[in-house]
Structure formats: C-alpha cells, structure tokens
Short mmCIF file of C-alpha atoms and ligand atoms in Angstrom, two decimals:
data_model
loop_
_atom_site.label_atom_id
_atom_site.label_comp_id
_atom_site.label_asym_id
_atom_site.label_seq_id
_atom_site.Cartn_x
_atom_site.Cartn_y
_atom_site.Cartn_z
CA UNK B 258 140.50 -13.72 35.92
CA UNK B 259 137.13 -11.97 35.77
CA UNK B 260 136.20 -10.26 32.21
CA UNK B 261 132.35 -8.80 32.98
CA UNK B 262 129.84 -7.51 31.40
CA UNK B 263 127.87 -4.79 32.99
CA UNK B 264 124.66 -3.47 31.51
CA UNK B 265 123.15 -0.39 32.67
CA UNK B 266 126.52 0.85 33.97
CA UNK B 267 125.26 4.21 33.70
CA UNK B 268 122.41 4.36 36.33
CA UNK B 269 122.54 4.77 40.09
CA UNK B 270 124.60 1.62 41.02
CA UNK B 271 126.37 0.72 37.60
CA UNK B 272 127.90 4.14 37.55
CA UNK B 273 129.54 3.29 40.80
CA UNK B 274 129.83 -0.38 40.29
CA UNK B 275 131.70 0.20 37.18
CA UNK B 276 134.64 2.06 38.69
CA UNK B 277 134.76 -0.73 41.66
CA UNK B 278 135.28 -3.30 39.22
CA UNK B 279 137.73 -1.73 36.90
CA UNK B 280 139.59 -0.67 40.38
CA UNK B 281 139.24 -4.75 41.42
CA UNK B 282 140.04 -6.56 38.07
CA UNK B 283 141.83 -4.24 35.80
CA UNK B 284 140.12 -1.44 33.52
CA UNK B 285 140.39 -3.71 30.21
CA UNK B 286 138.23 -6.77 32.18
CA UNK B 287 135.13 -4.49 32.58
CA UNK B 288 132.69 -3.93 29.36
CA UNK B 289 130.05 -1.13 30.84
CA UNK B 290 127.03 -0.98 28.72
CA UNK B 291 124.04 1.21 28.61
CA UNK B 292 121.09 2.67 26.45
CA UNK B 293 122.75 6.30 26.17
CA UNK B 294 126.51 7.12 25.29
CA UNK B 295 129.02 7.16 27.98
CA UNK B 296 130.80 10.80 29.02
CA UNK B 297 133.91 8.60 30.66
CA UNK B 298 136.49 6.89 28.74
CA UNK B 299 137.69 4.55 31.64
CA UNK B 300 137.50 1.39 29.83
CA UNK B 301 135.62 -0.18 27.32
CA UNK B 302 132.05 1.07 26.47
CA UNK B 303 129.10 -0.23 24.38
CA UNK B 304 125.61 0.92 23.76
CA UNK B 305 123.21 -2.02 24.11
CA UNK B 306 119.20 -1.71 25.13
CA UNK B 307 118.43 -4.72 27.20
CA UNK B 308 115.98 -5.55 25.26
CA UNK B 309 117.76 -6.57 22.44
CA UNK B 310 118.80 -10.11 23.36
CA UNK B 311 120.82 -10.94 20.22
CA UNK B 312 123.42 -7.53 20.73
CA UNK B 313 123.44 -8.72 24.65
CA UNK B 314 125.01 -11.86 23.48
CA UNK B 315 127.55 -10.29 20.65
CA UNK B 316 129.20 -8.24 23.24
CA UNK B 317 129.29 -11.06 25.56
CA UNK B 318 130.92 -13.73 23.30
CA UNK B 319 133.01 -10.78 21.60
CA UNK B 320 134.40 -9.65 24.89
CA UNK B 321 134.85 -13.09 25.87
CA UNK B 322 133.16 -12.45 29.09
CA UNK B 323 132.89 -14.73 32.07
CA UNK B 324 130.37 -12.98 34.54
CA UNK B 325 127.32 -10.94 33.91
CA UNK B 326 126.29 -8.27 36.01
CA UNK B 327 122.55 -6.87 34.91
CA UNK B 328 121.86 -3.26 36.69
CA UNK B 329 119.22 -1.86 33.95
CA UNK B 330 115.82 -1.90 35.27
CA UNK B 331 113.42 0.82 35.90
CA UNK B 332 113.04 1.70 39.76
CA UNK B 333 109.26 1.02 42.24
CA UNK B 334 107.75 4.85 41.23
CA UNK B 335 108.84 4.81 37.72
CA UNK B 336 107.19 1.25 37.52
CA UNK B 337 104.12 2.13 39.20
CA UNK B 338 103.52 5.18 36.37
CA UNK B 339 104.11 2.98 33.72
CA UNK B 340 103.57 -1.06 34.63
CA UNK B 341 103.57 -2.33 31.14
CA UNK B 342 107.12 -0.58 30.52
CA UNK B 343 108.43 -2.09 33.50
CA UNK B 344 107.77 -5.33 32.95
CA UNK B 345 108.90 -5.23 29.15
CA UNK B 346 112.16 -3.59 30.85
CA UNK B 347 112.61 -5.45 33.80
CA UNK B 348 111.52 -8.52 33.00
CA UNK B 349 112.80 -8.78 29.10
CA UNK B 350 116.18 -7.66 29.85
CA UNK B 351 116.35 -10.61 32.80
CA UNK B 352 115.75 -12.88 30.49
CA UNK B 353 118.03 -12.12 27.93
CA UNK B 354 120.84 -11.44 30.41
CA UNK B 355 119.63 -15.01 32.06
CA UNK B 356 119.89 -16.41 28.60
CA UNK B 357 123.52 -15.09 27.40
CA UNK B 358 124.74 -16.37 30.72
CA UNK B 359 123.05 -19.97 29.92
CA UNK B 360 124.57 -19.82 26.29
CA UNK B 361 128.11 -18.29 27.34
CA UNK B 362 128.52 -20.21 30.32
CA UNK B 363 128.61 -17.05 32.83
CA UNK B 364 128.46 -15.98 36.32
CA UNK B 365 125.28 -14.25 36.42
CA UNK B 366 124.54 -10.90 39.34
CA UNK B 367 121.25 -9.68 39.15
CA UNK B 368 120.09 -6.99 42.42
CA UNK B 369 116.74 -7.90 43.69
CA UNK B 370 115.16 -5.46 46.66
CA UNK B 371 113.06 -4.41 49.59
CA UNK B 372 110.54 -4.28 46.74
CA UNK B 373 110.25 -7.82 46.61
CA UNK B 374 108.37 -8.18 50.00
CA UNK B 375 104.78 -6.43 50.60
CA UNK B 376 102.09 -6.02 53.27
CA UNK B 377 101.58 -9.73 54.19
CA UNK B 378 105.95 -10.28 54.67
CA UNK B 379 106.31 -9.34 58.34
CA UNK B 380 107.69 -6.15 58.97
CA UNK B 381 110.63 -6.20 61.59
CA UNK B 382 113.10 -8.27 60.93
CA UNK B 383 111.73 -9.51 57.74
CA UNK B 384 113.25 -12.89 57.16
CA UNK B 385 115.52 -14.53 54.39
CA UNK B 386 112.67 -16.88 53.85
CA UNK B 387 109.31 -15.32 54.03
CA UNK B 388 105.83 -14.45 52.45
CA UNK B 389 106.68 -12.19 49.10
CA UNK B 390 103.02 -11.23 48.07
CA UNK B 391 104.52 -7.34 46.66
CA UNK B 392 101.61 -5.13 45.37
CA UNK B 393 103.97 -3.26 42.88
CA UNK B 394 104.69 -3.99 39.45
CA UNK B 395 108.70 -3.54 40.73
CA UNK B 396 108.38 -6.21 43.29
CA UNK B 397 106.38 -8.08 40.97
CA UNK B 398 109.17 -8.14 38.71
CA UNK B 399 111.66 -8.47 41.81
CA UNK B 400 109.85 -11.96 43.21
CA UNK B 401 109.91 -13.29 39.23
CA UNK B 402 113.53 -12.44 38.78
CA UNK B 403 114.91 -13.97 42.12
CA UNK B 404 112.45 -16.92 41.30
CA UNK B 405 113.97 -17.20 37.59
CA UNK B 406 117.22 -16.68 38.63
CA UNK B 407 116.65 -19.74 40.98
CA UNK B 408 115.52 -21.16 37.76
CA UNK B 409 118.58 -20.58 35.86
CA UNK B 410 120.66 -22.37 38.63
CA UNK B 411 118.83 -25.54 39.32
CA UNK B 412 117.63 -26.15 35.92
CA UNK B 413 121.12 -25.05 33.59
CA UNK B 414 124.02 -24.82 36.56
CA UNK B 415 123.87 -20.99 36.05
CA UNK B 416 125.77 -19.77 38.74
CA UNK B 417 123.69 -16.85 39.67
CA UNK B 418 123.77 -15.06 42.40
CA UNK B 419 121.30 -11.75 44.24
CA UNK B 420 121.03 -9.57 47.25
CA UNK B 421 118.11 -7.69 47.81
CA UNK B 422 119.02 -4.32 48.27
CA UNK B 423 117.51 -1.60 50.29
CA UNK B 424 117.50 2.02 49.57
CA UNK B 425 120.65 2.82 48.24
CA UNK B 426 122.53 6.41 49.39
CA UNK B 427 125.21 7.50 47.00
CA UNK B 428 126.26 10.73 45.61
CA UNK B 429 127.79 10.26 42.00
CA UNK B 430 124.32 9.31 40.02
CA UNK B 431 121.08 10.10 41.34
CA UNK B 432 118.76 7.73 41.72
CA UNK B 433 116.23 7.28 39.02
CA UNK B 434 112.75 7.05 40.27
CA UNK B 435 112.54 5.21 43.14
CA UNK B 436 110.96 5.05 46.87
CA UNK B 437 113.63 5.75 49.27
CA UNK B 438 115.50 8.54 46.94
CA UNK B 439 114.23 10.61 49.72
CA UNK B 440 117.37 9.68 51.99
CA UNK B 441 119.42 10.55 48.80
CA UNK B 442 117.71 14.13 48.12
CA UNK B 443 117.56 15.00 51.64
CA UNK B 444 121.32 15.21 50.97
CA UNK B 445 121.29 17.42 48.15
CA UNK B 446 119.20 19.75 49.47
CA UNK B 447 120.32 19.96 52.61
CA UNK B 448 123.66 22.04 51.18
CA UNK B 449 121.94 23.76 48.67
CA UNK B 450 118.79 24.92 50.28
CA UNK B 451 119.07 24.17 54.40
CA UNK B 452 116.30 22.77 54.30
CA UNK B 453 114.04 19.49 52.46
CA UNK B 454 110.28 18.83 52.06
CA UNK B 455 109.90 15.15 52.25
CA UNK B 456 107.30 12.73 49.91
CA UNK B 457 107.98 10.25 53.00
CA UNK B 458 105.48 10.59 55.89
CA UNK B 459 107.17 11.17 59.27
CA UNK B 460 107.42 7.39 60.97
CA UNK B 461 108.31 5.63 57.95
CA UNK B 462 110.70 2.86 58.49
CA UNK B 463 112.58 1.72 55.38
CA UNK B 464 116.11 0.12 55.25
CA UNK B 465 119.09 1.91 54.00
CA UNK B 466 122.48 1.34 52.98
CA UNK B 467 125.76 3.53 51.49
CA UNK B 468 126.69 2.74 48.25
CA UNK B 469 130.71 1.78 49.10
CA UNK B 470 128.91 -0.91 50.66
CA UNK B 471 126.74 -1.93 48.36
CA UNK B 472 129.48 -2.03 45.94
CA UNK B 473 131.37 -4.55 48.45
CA UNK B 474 128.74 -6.37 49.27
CA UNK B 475 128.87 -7.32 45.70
CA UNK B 476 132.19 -8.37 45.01
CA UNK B 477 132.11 -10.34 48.49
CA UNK B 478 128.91 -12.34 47.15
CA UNK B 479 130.60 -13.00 43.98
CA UNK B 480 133.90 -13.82 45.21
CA UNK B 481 131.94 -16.37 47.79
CA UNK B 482 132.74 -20.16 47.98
CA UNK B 483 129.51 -21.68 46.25
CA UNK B 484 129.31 -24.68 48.29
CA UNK B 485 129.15 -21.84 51.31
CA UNK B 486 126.00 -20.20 49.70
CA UNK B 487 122.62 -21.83 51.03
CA UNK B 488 120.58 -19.55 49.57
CA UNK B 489 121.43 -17.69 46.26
CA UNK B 490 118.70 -15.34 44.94
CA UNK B 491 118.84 -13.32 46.77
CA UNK B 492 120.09 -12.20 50.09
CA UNK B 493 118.75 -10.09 52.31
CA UNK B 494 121.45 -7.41 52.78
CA UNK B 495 120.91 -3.75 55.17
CA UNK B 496 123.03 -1.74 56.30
CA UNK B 497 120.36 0.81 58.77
CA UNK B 498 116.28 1.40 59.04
CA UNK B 499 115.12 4.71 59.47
CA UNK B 500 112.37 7.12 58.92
CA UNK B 501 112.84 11.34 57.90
CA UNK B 502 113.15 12.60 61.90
CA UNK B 503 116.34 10.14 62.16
CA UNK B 504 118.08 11.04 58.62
CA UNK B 505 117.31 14.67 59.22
CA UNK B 506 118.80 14.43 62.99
CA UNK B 507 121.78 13.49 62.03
CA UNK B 508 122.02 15.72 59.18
CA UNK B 509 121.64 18.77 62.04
CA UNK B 510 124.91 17.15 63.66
CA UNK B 511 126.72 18.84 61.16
CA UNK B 512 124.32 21.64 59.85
CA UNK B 513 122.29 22.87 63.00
CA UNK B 514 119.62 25.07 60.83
CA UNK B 515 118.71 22.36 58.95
CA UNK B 516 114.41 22.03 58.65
CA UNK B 517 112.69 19.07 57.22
CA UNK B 518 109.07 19.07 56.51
CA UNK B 519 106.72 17.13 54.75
CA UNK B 520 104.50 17.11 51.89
CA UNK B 521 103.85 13.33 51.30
CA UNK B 522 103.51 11.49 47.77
CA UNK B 523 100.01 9.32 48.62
CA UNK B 524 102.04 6.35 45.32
CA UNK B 525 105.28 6.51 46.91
CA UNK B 526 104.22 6.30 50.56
CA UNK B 527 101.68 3.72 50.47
CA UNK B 528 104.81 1.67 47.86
CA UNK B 529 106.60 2.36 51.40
CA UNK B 530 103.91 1.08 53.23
CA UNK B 531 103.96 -1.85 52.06
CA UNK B 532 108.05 -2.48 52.57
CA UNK B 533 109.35 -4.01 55.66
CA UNK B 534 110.55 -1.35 58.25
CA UNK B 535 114.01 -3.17 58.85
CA UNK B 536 114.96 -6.98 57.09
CA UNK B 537 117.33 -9.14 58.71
CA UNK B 538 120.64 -10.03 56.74
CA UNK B 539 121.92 -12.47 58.72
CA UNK B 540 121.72 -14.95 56.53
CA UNK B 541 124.34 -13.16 54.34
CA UNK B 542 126.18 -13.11 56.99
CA UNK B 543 126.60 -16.29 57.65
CA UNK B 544 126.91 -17.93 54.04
CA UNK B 545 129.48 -15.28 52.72
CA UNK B 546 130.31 -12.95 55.17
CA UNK B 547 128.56 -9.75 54.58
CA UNK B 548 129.33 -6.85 56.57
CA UNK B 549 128.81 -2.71 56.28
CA UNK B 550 130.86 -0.31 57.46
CA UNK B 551 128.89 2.60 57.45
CA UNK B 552 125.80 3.16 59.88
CA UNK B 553 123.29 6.86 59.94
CA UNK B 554 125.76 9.05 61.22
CA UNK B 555 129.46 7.89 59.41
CA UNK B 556 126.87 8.07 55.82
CA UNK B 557 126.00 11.68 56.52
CA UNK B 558 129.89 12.30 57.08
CA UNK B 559 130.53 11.29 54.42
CA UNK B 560 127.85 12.23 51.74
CA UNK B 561 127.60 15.97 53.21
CA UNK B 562 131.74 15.79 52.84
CA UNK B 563 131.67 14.68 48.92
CA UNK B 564 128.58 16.60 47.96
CA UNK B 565 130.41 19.84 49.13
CA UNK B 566 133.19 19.02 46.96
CA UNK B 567 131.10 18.45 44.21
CA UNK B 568 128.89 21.11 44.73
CA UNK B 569 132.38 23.19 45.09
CA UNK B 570 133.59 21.66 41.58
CA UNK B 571 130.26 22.33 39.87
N1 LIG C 216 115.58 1.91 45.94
C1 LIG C 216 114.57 1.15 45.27
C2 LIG C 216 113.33 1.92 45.05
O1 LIG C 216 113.04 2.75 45.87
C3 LIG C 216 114.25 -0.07 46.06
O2 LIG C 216 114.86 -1.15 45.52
O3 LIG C 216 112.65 1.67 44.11
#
C-alpha cells in the first residue's frame, strides 16, 4: 500500500496530481503539502516550505510515508528573473526531499523537463541520451536534479524515479511562470476574449502534453517493474510538438472567429529557442510502457469543454 507525500500539491501539477492519487490509493494515503494553506479538505494537508529539511522529514516519518513525490519548484521564466531564488528553491528542496527519502527509506518522484536540454541537444527527436548543455538557471537545476537523483540511486538504493516533462496543458491551476503557458492561456482567452496575443514567435516548436496524461504517466512510471527500467532519471515523455498557427488551428475547429497574434517575449522565446522542437519518448515506452491518449485536437475538446464549465460556474 502506497502512503505519499506530496509537496507542492498546490501548484500546476500537484493540484491535479493530488486528486489522482487520493482517487488511486485512498484519500487517507495521500499527505499534500505546500507553502500556502489549502482551500480543499480532501485529505490530509500540511504546510511545509521545502526548504526546511527538518519539517520535510517530521511529516514524512509522522505520516509513515513510503514514496515521495517533490512538485515545488519555481518554473524556466520565473527562474530566469530571479536565478539565485531558483536555485535556493529548486535545488534546496531536492535535496532535502532526496535526503528524507535516503533516511525514511522512500520511493522518491521528482519531474525533470524540456528545460533540461539546450542549444547544443539536437532538436528533432531529441534523444533519451544526449548533450544537456541548458543555458537557463531551470535547466540548470533540471540536469543537477536528474544527475543527483541518479546519485541517490546508485550511491544509497534510493529508488527514484523522473520523466522529463514538456509543456504541460491543464485547466484546474494555472501554470506559474513558465515557457510554454502560452498553449495553456491561449485556452483561456480564447472563451473569454476570441482572441490571444502570443509571447511565442510564430514557428516555434515546443512539445506538449494534457495533464490526464501527465498524471498517468506518473503512476505508470511508479507502478513500473524496476528491473524493467534502464534508465531512471528521467524519461523523456511527449505527448505532441507544435508551434501558435497549429494550437490556434485547432482552436478555430470549434470557435471559427478565433484570431491569434503575436507580440513576442525576447526571455521567454529565446528560453524556447533553446528547447528541442519535438523529443523522442520511446524509451519510456519501451521500459514501462508509456502511452498518451490525447493528441492537438482531442486536448482542445476537451480543455475548451471544461473551461466553459468553469467559466459557467465562476
Ligand atoms: N513548462 C515548463 C516551463 O515552461 C517546462 O518544464 O518552464
């Protein structure tokens, strides 16, 4: 039986993640933990700041936790306005969540990223095993953590495990300051406004994937047979690459006014510039069966579907 900890559960994936888990394992087996108070009262809640590695491992051995699942980090733009943050943030609360798992003896899930390649990795295709030179303080802390986490597994038996995710699309928590929130506010603004003025230059390949399955993609890599897994931290994992023309085509599918235009963010474009345009996941594949179910067109279904009826709930 799984009883994990989650920190950060209330930012762009945790919010999501949370629910998944509590769905999966039972309500009572998930601790969510974050820097600000919870709304919800789904299950059990804690405040904890990342950063303070000696609470981290209270709640662990309290809770009598088995896995650890560490979501809080800042995003590429916020991390690009203020490096020094970021890698206090990112980096600290790695380490302490690397360290409780060491000391409590517990599955460890850490997300890496598209961040964690940059302008040498080759672009199409991008490889499982490549060049990861990043130019960002995010991938920076992206290549550390997968290397650390790597670390953690030969060095202790920590059994830790990654993907690197691309852009994630979701509708229940916005995105905190990242590069590809574009294909997230696009979205948004499409109901509301009919129209969207995009940070993203026109041609820009980036990969993409919905957050149901990001969430699965998840619990399959945790669930997976260890002596399966090959690689560990992390896998390459995509579910679509495209640039604005393509999101905002098949947003006109189902709202034929819609305009896009563009009024491009020089620190978050040339972050996307140096991102692959679309990374191969087949090694995921492979070692623990990844798999998406939802490509361009079933995503904007879907997202235009739920953001109506929470736009309509509002
Ligand atoms: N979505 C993230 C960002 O744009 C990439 O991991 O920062």
């Amino acid at each position: 039986m799984k009883r994990i900890l989650i920190t950060g559960a209330l930012g762009q994936i945790g919010s999501e993640l949370t629910g998944k888990l509590r769905s999966v394992y039972g309500a009572e087996n998930v601790l969510a933990t974050d820097i600000r108070p919870s709304e919800e009262a789904d299950g059990p809640f804690e405040i904890l700041d990342v950063t303070d590695a000696k609470r981290m491992g209270e709640l662990a051995k309290e809770f009598k936790a088995d896995t650890i699942m560490h979501m809080a980090a800042l995003l590429s733009a916020k991390a690009e306005e203020n490096p020094q943050l970021a890698w206090n943030l990112n980096m600290g609360g790695l380490v302490n969540a690397l360290e409780v798992a060491r000391e409590e003896k517990l599955q460890f899930f850490t997300p890496s990223s598209i961040g964690a390649f940059g302008p040498s990795t080759p672009k199409q295709d991008t490889p499982q095993d490549t060049l990861q030179r990043p130019t960002t303080m995010y991938g920076v802390n992206k290549v550390a953590g997968e290397l650390l986490s790597d670390y953690y597994f030969h060095r202790f038996g920590v059994d830790t495990r990654g993907v690197r995710f691309p852009g994630l699309v979701s509708y229940v928590t916005p995105p905190g300051g990242g590069t590809t929130d574009y294909a997230v506010d696009i979205y948004y603004q499409a109901i509301e406004k009919g129209m969207y003025t995009s940070y993203i230059a026109e041609g820009t390949y980036m990969d993409m994937m919905y957050m149901p399955d990001a969430l699965q993609a998840i619990v399959d890599l945790m669930e997976a047979d260890p002596s399966k897994l090959v690689h560990r931290n992390a896998f390459n994992v995509t579910a679509m690459s495209f640039e604005p023309e393509e999101i905002a085509a098949s947003i006109r599918r189902h709202i034929p006014d819609f305009s896009l235009s563009y009024d491009v963010d020089p620190m978050r474009q040339a972050i996307a510039d140096s991102w692959p345009d679309s990374i191969d996941a087949s090694a995921a594949k492979e070692e623990w069966g990844f798999r998406v179910k939802f490509g361009l067109d079933e995503m904007t279904a879907d997202m235009l579907e739920k953001l109506k009826q929470k736009t309509a709930r509002a």
